[in-house]
CSV table of C-alpha atoms in Angstrom, one decimal:
chain,number,residue,atom,x,y,z
A,649,MET,CA,-108.9,23.1,32.6
A,650,ASN,CA,-110.5,24.2,29.3
A,651,ILE,CA,-112.8,21.7,27.5
A,652,ALA,CA,-112.5,21.2,23.8
A,653,ASN,CA,-115.0,23.0,21.7
A,654,ARG,CA,-116.1,19.9,19.9
A,655,ILE,CA,-117.7,18.6,23.1
A,656,ASP,CA,-120.5,21.1,22.6
A,657,CYS,CA,-121.6,19.0,19.6
A,658,LEU,CA,-121.7,15.8,21.7
A,659,GLY,CA,-125.2,14.6,22.7
A,660,THR,CA,-126.2,12.0,25.2
A,661,GLU,CA,-128.7,9.2,25.8
A,662,THR,CA,-131.3,11.0,27.8
A,663,ALA,CA,-133.1,7.8,28.9
A,664,PHE,CA,-130.3,7.6,31.5
A,665,ALA,CA,-131.5,10.9,33.0
A,666,VAL,CA,-135.0,9.5,33.3
A,667,SER,CA,-133.4,6.5,35.1
A,668,ALA,CA,-131.6,8.8,37.5
A,669,GLU,CA,-134.9,10.6,38.3
A,670,ALA,CA,-136.6,7.3,38.9
A,671,ALA,CA,-133.8,6.2,41.2
A,672,ALA,CA,-134.1,9.4,43.2
A,673,PHE,CA,-137.9,8.9,43.5
A,674,ALA,CA,-137.4,5.4,44.7
A,675,ALA,CA,-134.7,6.5,47.2
A,676,LYS,CA,-137.5,8.5,49.0
A,677,GLY,CA,-139.3,5.2,49.7
A,678,ASN,CA,-141.5,5.2,46.6
A,679,HIS,CA,-142.2,2.1,44.4
A,680,VAL,CA,-141.1,2.5,40.8
A,681,TYR,CA,-142.3,0.6,37.8
A,682,PRO,CA,-139.3,0.9,35.5
A,683,PHE,CA,-140.4,1.2,31.9
A,684,HIS,CA,-137.8,3.8,31.0
A,685,LEU,CA,-134.6,2.0,30.2
A,686,GLY,CA,-134.1,-0.9,27.7
A,687,ASP,CA,-132.0,-3.0,30.1
A,688,MET,CA,-132.9,-6.6,30.8
A,689,ASN,CA,-133.6,-8.3,34.1
A,690,LEU,CA,-133.3,-11.7,32.5
A,691,PRO,CA,-130.4,-14.1,33.1
A,692,THR,CA,-127.7,-14.5,30.4
A,693,PRO,CA,-128.0,-18.1,29.0
A,694,SER,CA,-125.9,-20.6,30.9
A,695,THR,CA,-124.1,-21.6,27.7
A,696,VAL,CA,-122.6,-18.1,27.5
A,697,VAL,CA,-121.8,-17.8,31.2
A,698,GLU,CA,-120.1,-21.2,31.3
A,699,GLY,CA,-118.2,-20.6,28.1
A,700,ALA,CA,-116.8,-17.3,29.5
A,701,VAL,CA,-115.9,-18.9,32.9
A,702,LYS,CA,-114.1,-21.8,31.2
A,703,ALA,CA,-112.2,-19.3,29.0
A,704,MET,CA,-111.1,-17.4,32.1
A,705,ARG,CA,-110.0,-20.6,33.8
A,706,ASP,CA,-108.1,-21.5,30.6
A,707,GLY,CA,-106.2,-18.2,30.8
A,708,LYS,CA,-108.1,-16.2,28.1
A,709,THR,CA,-107.6,-13.0,30.1
A,710,GLY,CA,-105.0,-11.1,28.1
A,711,TYR,CA,-105.1,-9.2,24.9
A,712,CYS,CA,-106.5,-10.9,21.8
A,713,PRO,CA,-106.6,-9.9,18.1
A,714,ASN,CA,-107.9,-6.4,17.7
A,715,ALA,CA,-110.7,-7.5,15.3
A,716,GLY,CA,-111.8,-10.3,17.6
A,717,ILE,CA,-110.9,-14.0,18.0
A,718,PRO,CA,-111.0,-15.8,14.7
A,719,GLN,CA,-113.5,-18.4,15.9
A,720,LEU,CA,-116.1,-15.8,16.8
A,721,ARG,CA,-115.6,-13.9,13.6
A,722,GLU,CA,-116.1,-17.0,11.6
A,723,ALA,CA,-119.2,-18.0,13.6
A,724,LEU,CA,-120.7,-14.6,13.2
A,725,ALA,CA,-120.0,-14.6,9.5
A,726,GLU,CA,-121.6,-18.0,9.1
A,727,ASN,CA,-124.6,-17.1,11.2
A,728,ILE,CA,-125.4,-13.8,9.4
A,729,SER,CA,-124.7,-15.4,6.0
A,730,ASN,CA,-127.3,-18.0,6.7
A,731,SER,CA,-129.9,-15.7,8.2
A,732,HIS,CA,-129.5,-12.9,5.5
A,733,GLY,CA,-129.0,-15.0,2.4
A,734,VAL,CA,-125.7,-13.4,1.6
A,735,LYS,CA,-122.0,-14.5,1.9
A,736,TYR,CA,-119.7,-13.1,4.5
A,737,GLY,CA,-116.3,-14.4,5.7
A,738,MET,CA,-114.3,-13.6,8.9
A,739,GLU,CA,-112.6,-10.7,7.0
A,740,ASN,CA,-116.0,-9.0,6.9
A,741,VAL,CA,-116.4,-9.0,10.8
A,742,ALA,CA,-114.8,-6.8,13.4
A,743,VAL,CA,-115.8,-7.6,17.0
A,744,GLN,CA,-116.7,-4.6,19.1
A,745,PRO,CA,-117.2,-3.8,22.9
A,746,GLY,CA,-121.0,-3.5,22.3
A,747,GLY,CA,-123.2,-2.4,19.5
A,748,LYS,CA,-122.9,1.3,20.1
A,749,PRO,CA,-119.2,1.5,19.0
A,750,VAL,CA,-120.3,0.3,15.6
A,751,ILE,CA,-122.1,3.6,15.1
A,752,THR,CA,-119.2,5.9,16.0
A,753,LYS,CA,-116.6,3.8,14.1
A,754,PHE,CA,-118.8,3.6,11.0
A,755,ILE,CA,-119.2,7.3,11.0
A,756,GLN,CA,-115.5,7.9,11.5
A,757,ALA,CA,-114.6,5.4,8.7
A,758,VAL,CA,-116.9,6.7,6.0
A,759,MET,CA,-118.0,10.3,6.8
A,760,ASN,CA,-116.0,13.4,6.1
A,761,PRO,CA,-116.7,16.8,7.9
A,762,GLY,CA,-119.5,18.5,6.1
A,763,ASP,CA,-121.1,15.3,4.8
A,764,GLU,CA,-124.8,15.0,5.3
A,765,VAL,CA,-126.2,11.9,7.1
A,766,LEU,CA,-129.9,10.8,7.0
A,767,TYR,CA,-130.9,9.3,10.4
A,768,PRO,CA,-134.3,8.2,11.9
A,769,ASN,CA,-136.1,10.6,14.3
A,770,PRO,CA,-137.6,9.4,16.6
A,771,GLY,CA,-134.6,7.2,16.9
A,772,TYR,CA,-131.6,6.2,18.9
A,773,PRO,CA,-130.1,9.5,20.1
A,774,ILE,CA,-126.5,8.4,19.6
A,775,TYR,CA,-126.9,8.7,15.8
A,776,GLU,CA,-127.3,12.4,15.8
A,777,SER,CA,-124.8,12.9,18.6
A,778,GLN,CA,-122.0,11.1,16.7
A,779,ILE,CA,-122.8,12.7,13.3
A,780,GLU,CA,-122.5,16.2,14.7
A,781,TYR,CA,-119.5,15.4,17.0
A,782,TYR,CA,-117.5,14.3,14.0
A,783,GLY,CA,-118.5,17.3,11.9
A,784,GLY,CA,-121.3,16.0,9.8
A,785,THR,CA,-124.7,17.5,9.2
A,786,ALA,CA,-127.6,15.4,10.6
A,787,LEU,CA,-130.7,15.2,8.4
A,788,PRO,CA,-133.6,13.7,10.3
A,789,TYR,CA,-136.4,11.6,8.7
A,790,GLY,CA,-139.6,10.6,10.4
A,791,TYR,CA,-142.3,8.0,10.5
A,792,LYS,CA,-146.0,8.1,9.8
A,793,GLU,CA,-148.4,6.1,12.0
A,794,ASN,CA,-150.8,3.8,10.2
A,795,GLU,CA,-153.1,0.9,11.2
A,796,GLY,CA,-150.2,-1.6,11.2
A,797,GLY,CA,-147.7,0.5,13.1
A,798,PHE,CA,-145.4,3.1,11.6
A,799,ALA,CA,-144.0,3.6,8.0
A,800,ILE,CA,-140.9,5.5,7.1
A,801,ASP,CA,-141.5,8.9,5.6
A,802,ILE,CA,-139.6,8.1,2.4
A,803,ASP,CA,-140.8,11.4,0.8
A,804,ALA,CA,-139.0,13.3,3.5
A,805,ILE,CA,-135.8,11.3,2.8
A,806,GLU,CA,-136.0,12.1,-0.9
A,807,ASN,CA,-136.7,15.8,-0.3
A,808,SER,CA,-133.8,16.0,2.2
A,809,ILE,CA,-131.1,14.7,-0.1
A,810,THR,CA,-128.5,17.1,-1.6
A,811,PRO,CA,-125.2,16.5,-3.4
A,812,LYS,CA,-123.6,16.5,0.1
A,813,THR,CA,-125.7,13.6,1.4
A,814,LYS,CA,-123.4,10.5,1.7
A,815,ILE,CA,-124.9,8.2,4.3
A,816,LEU,CA,-128.3,6.6,5.3
A,817,ILE,CA,-128.7,5.2,8.8
A,818,LEU,CA,-131.4,2.6,8.8
A,819,ASN,CA,-132.7,1.1,12.0
A,820,ASP,CA,-135.3,-1.5,10.9
A,821,LEU,CA,-137.1,-3.1,13.9
A,822,GLN,CA,-136.6,0.2,15.4
A,823,ASN,CA,-135.9,1.6,18.8
A,824,PRO,CA,-138.0,3.3,20.1
A,825,ILE,CA,-141.1,2.8,17.9
A,826,GLY,CA,-140.8,-0.9,16.9
A,827,ALA,CA,-141.3,0.0,13.2
A,828,GLU,CA,-140.6,-2.6,10.6
A,829,ALA,CA,-140.1,-1.7,7.0
A,830,SER,CA,-142.3,-3.4,4.4
A,831,PRO,CA,-140.8,-4.9,1.2
A,832,GLU,CA,-142.0,-1.9,-0.7
A,833,GLU,CA,-140.3,0.5,1.6
A,834,PHE,CA,-137.0,-1.5,1.3
A,835,LYS,CA,-137.3,-1.4,-2.5
A,836,ARG,CA,-137.8,2.3,-2.6
A,837,LEU,CA,-134.9,2.9,-0.2
A,838,ALA,CA,-132.6,0.7,-2.2
A,839,GLU,CA,-133.5,2.8,-5.3
A,840,ILE,CA,-132.6,6.0,-3.4
A,841,VAL,CA,-129.4,4.5,-2.1
A,842,ARG,CA,-128.3,3.5,-5.6
A,843,GLU,CA,-129.4,6.7,-7.3
A,844,HIS,CA,-127.5,8.9,-4.8
A,845,ASP,CA,-124.6,6.5,-4.2
A,846,LEU,CA,-125.1,6.3,-0.4
A,847,MET,CA,-123.4,4.2,2.2
A,848,VAL,CA,-125.8,2.6,4.7
A,849,LEU,CA,-125.5,1.7,8.4
A,850,CYS,CA,-128.0,-1.1,9.1
A,851,ASP,CA,-128.6,-1.1,12.8
A,852,GLU,CA,-129.9,-4.7,13.4
A,853,ALA,CA,-129.8,-4.7,17.2
A,854,TYR,CA,-133.3,-6.3,17.4
A,855,PHE,CA,-133.1,-8.5,14.3
A,856,GLU,CA,-133.5,-11.6,16.3
A,857,ILE,CA,-135.8,-10.3,19.0
A,858,ARG,CA,-138.8,-11.4,17.1
A,859,TYR,CA,-142.2,-12.9,18.2
A,860,SER,CA,-143.8,-13.7,14.9
A,861,GLY,CA,-142.8,-13.7,11.2
A,862,LYS,CA,-139.2,-13.5,10.0
A,863,SER,CA,-136.9,-10.5,9.9
A,864,GLN,CA,-135.6,-9.3,6.6
A,865,SER,CA,-132.4,-7.4,6.1
A,866,PHE,CA,-131.8,-4.4,3.8
A,867,VAL,CA,-128.4,-6.1,3.1
A,868,SER,CA,-130.2,-8.9,1.3
A,869,LEU,CA,-131.5,-6.6,-1.5
A,870,PRO,CA,-129.6,-6.6,-4.8
A,871,GLY,CA,-126.5,-4.4,-4.7
A,872,MET,CA,-126.9,-3.5,-1.1
A,873,GLN,CA,-124.3,-5.8,0.6
A,874,GLU,CA,-121.4,-3.8,-0.7
A,875,ARG,CA,-122.9,-0.6,0.5
A,876,CYS,CA,-124.0,-1.6,4.0
A,877,VAL,CA,-122.4,-2.2,7.4
A,878,ILE,CA,-124.5,-4.2,9.8
A,879,LEU,CA,-124.5,-3.3,13.5
A,880,TYR,CA,-124.7,-6.7,15.4
A,881,THR,CA,-125.0,-6.9,19.1
A,882,PHE,CA,-125.1,-9.8,21.6
A,883,SER,CA,-126.9,-7.6,24.2
A,884,LYS,CA,-130.5,-8.3,23.2
A,885,LYS,CA,-130.7,-11.9,21.9
A,886,PHE,CA,-128.4,-13.3,24.7
A,887,ALA,CA,-129.4,-10.9,27.5
A,888,MET,CA,-125.8,-9.6,27.6
A,889,THR,CA,-126.3,-5.9,28.0
A,890,GLY,CA,-123.6,-5.5,30.6
A,891,TRP,CA,-121.1,-7.8,28.8
A,892,ARG,CA,-120.5,-5.2,26.2
A,893,LEU,CA,-120.0,-7.2,23.0
A,894,GLY,CA,-121.1,-6.7,19.4
A,895,ALA,CA,-119.7,-6.6,15.9
A,896,ALA,CA,-119.5,-4.6,12.7
A,897,VAL,CA,-120.2,-6.7,9.6
A,898,GLY,CA,-119.7,-5.4,6.1
A,899,PRO,CA,-117.3,-4.7,3.2
A,900,GLU,CA,-113.7,-5.7,3.9
A,901,ASN,CA,-112.3,-2.2,3.2
A,902,VAL,CA,-114.6,-0.6,5.7
A,903,ILE,CA,-114.2,-3.4,8.3
A,904,SER,CA,-110.4,-3.1,8.1
A,905,VAL,CA,-110.7,0.6,9.0
A,906,ILE,CA,-113.0,-0.2,11.9
A,907,ALA,CA,-110.5,-2.8,13.1
A,908,LYS,CA,-107.8,-0.1,13.0
A,909,LEU,CA,-110.0,2.1,15.1
A,910,ASN,CA,-110.3,-0.8,17.6
A,911,VAL,CA,-106.5,-0.6,18.0
A,912,ASN,CA,-106.7,3.1,18.7
A,913,ASP,CA,-109.8,3.1,21.0
A,914,GLU,CA,-109.7,0.0,23.2
A,915,SER,CA,-107.1,-2.4,21.7
A,916,CYS,CA,-109.6,-5.3,21.6
A,917,SER,CA,-112.9,-6.4,23.0
A,918,ASN,CA,-113.0,-8.5,26.2
A,919,HIS,CA,-111.1,-11.8,25.5
A,920,PHE,CA,-113.1,-14.3,27.6
A,921,ASN,CA,-116.4,-12.7,26.8
A,922,GLN,CA,-115.9,-13.6,23.2
A,923,TYR,CA,-115.6,-17.3,24.0
A,924,GLY,CA,-118.8,-17.1,26.0
A,925,ALA,CA,-120.5,-15.4,23.0
A,926,LEU,CA,-119.1,-18.1,20.7
A,927,ASP,CA,-120.7,-20.8,22.8
A,928,GLY,CA,-123.9,-18.9,22.9
A,929,LEU,CA,-124.0,-18.7,19.1
A,930,THR,CA,-123.0,-22.3,18.4
A,931,GLY,CA,-124.5,-24.1,21.4
A,932,ASP,CA,-128.0,-25.1,22.4
A,933,GLN,CA,-130.6,-22.4,21.8
A,934,THR,CA,-133.2,-23.6,24.3
A,935,GLU,CA,-132.5,-20.8,26.9
A,936,VAL,CA,-132.3,-18.2,24.1
A,937,MET,CA,-135.7,-19.1,22.8
A,938,GLY,CA,-137.0,-19.1,26.4
A,939,LEU,CA,-135.9,-15.4,26.7
A,940,LEU,CA,-138.1,-14.6,23.7
A,941,ASP,CA,-141.1,-16.4,25.3
A,942,VAL,CA,-140.8,-14.3,28.4
A,943,LEU,CA,-140.5,-11.1,26.4
A,944,LYS,CA,-143.5,-12.0,24.3
A,945,GLY,CA,-145.6,-12.5,27.4
A,946,ARG,CA,-144.5,-9.1,28.8
A,947,ARG,CA,-145.3,-7.4,25.4
A,948,ASP,CA,-148.8,-8.9,25.3
A,949,ALA,CA,-149.5,-7.9,28.9
A,950,ALA,CA,-148.3,-4.4,28.4
A,951,ILE,CA,-150.2,-3.9,25.1
A,952,ASN,CA,-153.4,-5.3,26.7
A,953,ALA,CA,-153.2,-3.0,29.7
A,954,LEU,CA,-152.2,0.2,27.7
A,955,ASN,CA,-155.1,-0.2,25.2
A,956,GLN,CA,-157.6,-0.3,28.1
A,957,ILE,CA,-156.7,3.3,29.1
A,958,GLU,CA,-158.9,6.0,27.7
A,959,GLY,CA,-157.1,8.2,25.3
A,960,ILE,CA,-154.2,5.7,24.6
A,961,HIS,CA,-153.8,3.3,21.7
A,962,CYS,CA,-150.8,1.2,20.9
A,963,VAL,CA,-150.1,-1.1,18.0
A,964,THR,CA,-148.4,-4.5,18.6
A,965,PRO,CA,-144.9,-4.7,17.1
A,966,ALA,CA,-143.6,-8.1,16.0
A,967,SER,CA,-140.1,-7.3,17.2
A,968,THR,CA,-138.0,-5.3,19.8
A,969,PHE,CA,-139.0,-4.9,23.4
A,970,TYR,CA,-140.4,-1.4,23.1
A,971,LEU,CA,-143.9,0.0,22.8
A,972,PHE,CA,-144.7,3.5,21.4
A,973,PRO,CA,-148.2,4.2,22.5
A,974,ASN,CA,-150.1,7.3,21.2
A,975,VAL,CA,-151.1,9.3,24.3
A,976,THR,CA,-152.5,12.3,22.5
A,977,GLY,CA,-156.0,11.8,23.9
A,978,ALA,CA,-154.9,10.9,27.4
A,979,MET,CA,-152.7,14.0,27.7
A,980,ALA,CA,-155.6,16.2,26.5
A,981,ASN,CA,-158.1,14.6,28.8
A,982,LYS,CA,-155.9,15.5,31.8
A,983,GLY,CA,-155.0,19.0,30.5
A,984,PHE,CA,-151.3,18.3,29.8
A,985,THR,CA,-149.6,20.1,26.9
A,986,ASP,CA,-146.0,19.5,27.9
A,987,TYR,CA,-144.3,16.1,27.6
A,988,ASP,CA,-142.0,16.5,30.6
A,989,VAL,CA,-144.7,17.8,32.9
A,990,PHE,CA,-146.9,14.9,31.9
A,991,ARG,CA,-144.1,12.3,32.5
A,992,LYS,CA,-143.2,13.7,35.9
A,993,ALA,CA,-146.8,13.9,37.0
A,994,VAL,CA,-147.4,10.2,36.1
A,995,LEU,CA,-144.2,9.2,38.0
A,996,GLU,CA,-145.1,11.1,41.1
A,997,ALA,CA,-148.7,9.9,41.1
A,998,THR,CA,-148.2,6.3,40.2
A,999,GLY,CA,-144.5,5.4,40.2
A,1000,VAL,CA,-144.6,4.5,36.5
A,1001,SER,CA,-141.4,5.7,34.9
A,1002,PHE,CA,-141.1,6.0,31.1
A,1003,CYS,CA,-139.5,8.1,28.3
A,1004,THR,CA,-141.3,10.3,25.9
A,1005,ARG,CA,-140.9,11.0,22.2
A,1006,LEU,CA,-138.6,13.9,23.0
A,1007,HIS,CA,-136.0,11.5,24.5
A,1008,PHE,CA,-135.4,10.2,20.9
A,1009,GLY,CA,-134.9,13.4,19.0
A,1010,ARG,CA,-136.3,16.9,18.5
A,1011,GLN,CA,-139.9,17.1,17.3
A,1012,LEU,CA,-140.1,17.3,13.5
A,1013,GLU,CA,-142.1,20.0,11.7
A,1014,GLY,CA,-145.7,19.2,11.5
A,1015,GLU,CA,-145.8,16.7,14.4
A,1016,THR,CA,-149.1,16.9,16.2
A,1017,GLU,CA,-149.5,13.5,17.9
A,1018,ARG,CA,-148.0,12.7,21.3
A,1019,TYR,CA,-146.1,9.5,22.1
A,1020,ILE,CA,-144.3,7.8,25.0
A,1021,ARG,CA,-142.0,4.8,25.0
A,1022,PHE,CA,-142.4,1.8,27.2
A,1023,ALA,CA,-139.6,-0.7,27.5
A,1024,TYR,CA,-140.7,-4.0,29.0
A,1025,SER,CA,-137.4,-5.9,29.0
A,1026,GLY,CA,-136.6,-5.1,32.6
A,1027,ILE,CA,-140.0,-5.5,34.4
A,1028,ASP,CA,-142.0,-8.6,35.2
A,1029,ILE,CA,-145.6,-9.2,34.1
A,1030,ASP,CA,-147.2,-8.7,37.5
A,1031,GLN,CA,-145.4,-5.3,37.8
A,1032,ILE,CA,-146.4,-4.4,34.2
A,1033,GLU,CA,-150.0,-5.0,35.0
A,1034,GLU,CA,-149.9,-3.3,38.4
A,1035,GLY,CA,-148.0,-0.3,37.2
A,1036,ILE,CA,-150.1,0.3,34.1
A,1037,GLY,CA,-153.3,-0.3,36.2
A,1038,ARG,CA,-152.2,2.5,38.5
A,1039,MET,CA,-151.5,4.7,35.5
A,1040,LYS,CA,-155.0,4.0,34.2
A,1041,THR,CA,-156.6,5.0,37.4
A,1042,PHE,CA,-154.6,8.3,37.5
A,1043,LEU,CA,-155.3,9.2,33.8
A,1044,GLU,CA,-159.0,8.4,34.0
A,1045,SER,CA,-159.6,10.1,37.4
């Protein structure tokens, strides 16, 4: 059977390939410290679980409205309106089977073949994959490391824009680097968006995975609400990665198209899961806040251990559950020049499994520093300290 030509344009999430390598290494009897995949080993709050179980027992196991049950759409609209300082109604919300479908449906809804789309690199690899799969031209923009973390290379964005540029993908509180835009960055980006009449996908998957300060949304800036679609997911805040539930939130004309795509793709999101998520949103938040406390402890343990390794330095992000340590010195000290050789050598010598910068996009012109990504959402503190301790011994030997 012949495969369609367009499949050649479809990328993948290469972190899963690293996961498969780690699993094969473990199958040989080795101990693995899993820093590679942003899954969670924390329990979903009981409010969500009990709400979903009750819904199943109440017969909520058939089809439901393709845009989501009205109660959840209303609750999401109210929740995001309050946190973002804007006004949404249920007509602005389309429930999705996870956050990832928002990316592909947004692109299908607003991008024509030949349009150019600005996307972050390093960044979530599905952006580039979906842009190219649907016939767009992917324009990467990067970040510059500074004392506080990473700043968007806004000059690169401005220099990339042509009359064909139609969309900006903005992932503030970013995977993999944990970058958070400053008010000044947001202001400049808003000026660019207005000047070039761009639509914006605001990927806010980690908006509420926050350990200090308060998250700000690009949507809240003057004139941006009507240009932006928010990617919302239950996976992170409620430890629901396997439940596959999220939402697209934005202008009604775009959301109605996304809801129509729901009909064509999956009919509707899981019925009883939506009732569980509804109880999670509106119920007691004690367990939800407890998840944040656990993640913060893991972040601090990982940061402390990594910064004790010669040739590695890592800033402390206020959000996400990822670290993006600079390992330029450590690689040089051990004589490594290739990311993949370095990664596999560390795995085989220590059992520590992680992704590298190359799992989140091609290196940009002029890049000289080397980075790896550590996800700490699926590994306990004792294993974090033990694994990074073994890595330290290997890298400093």
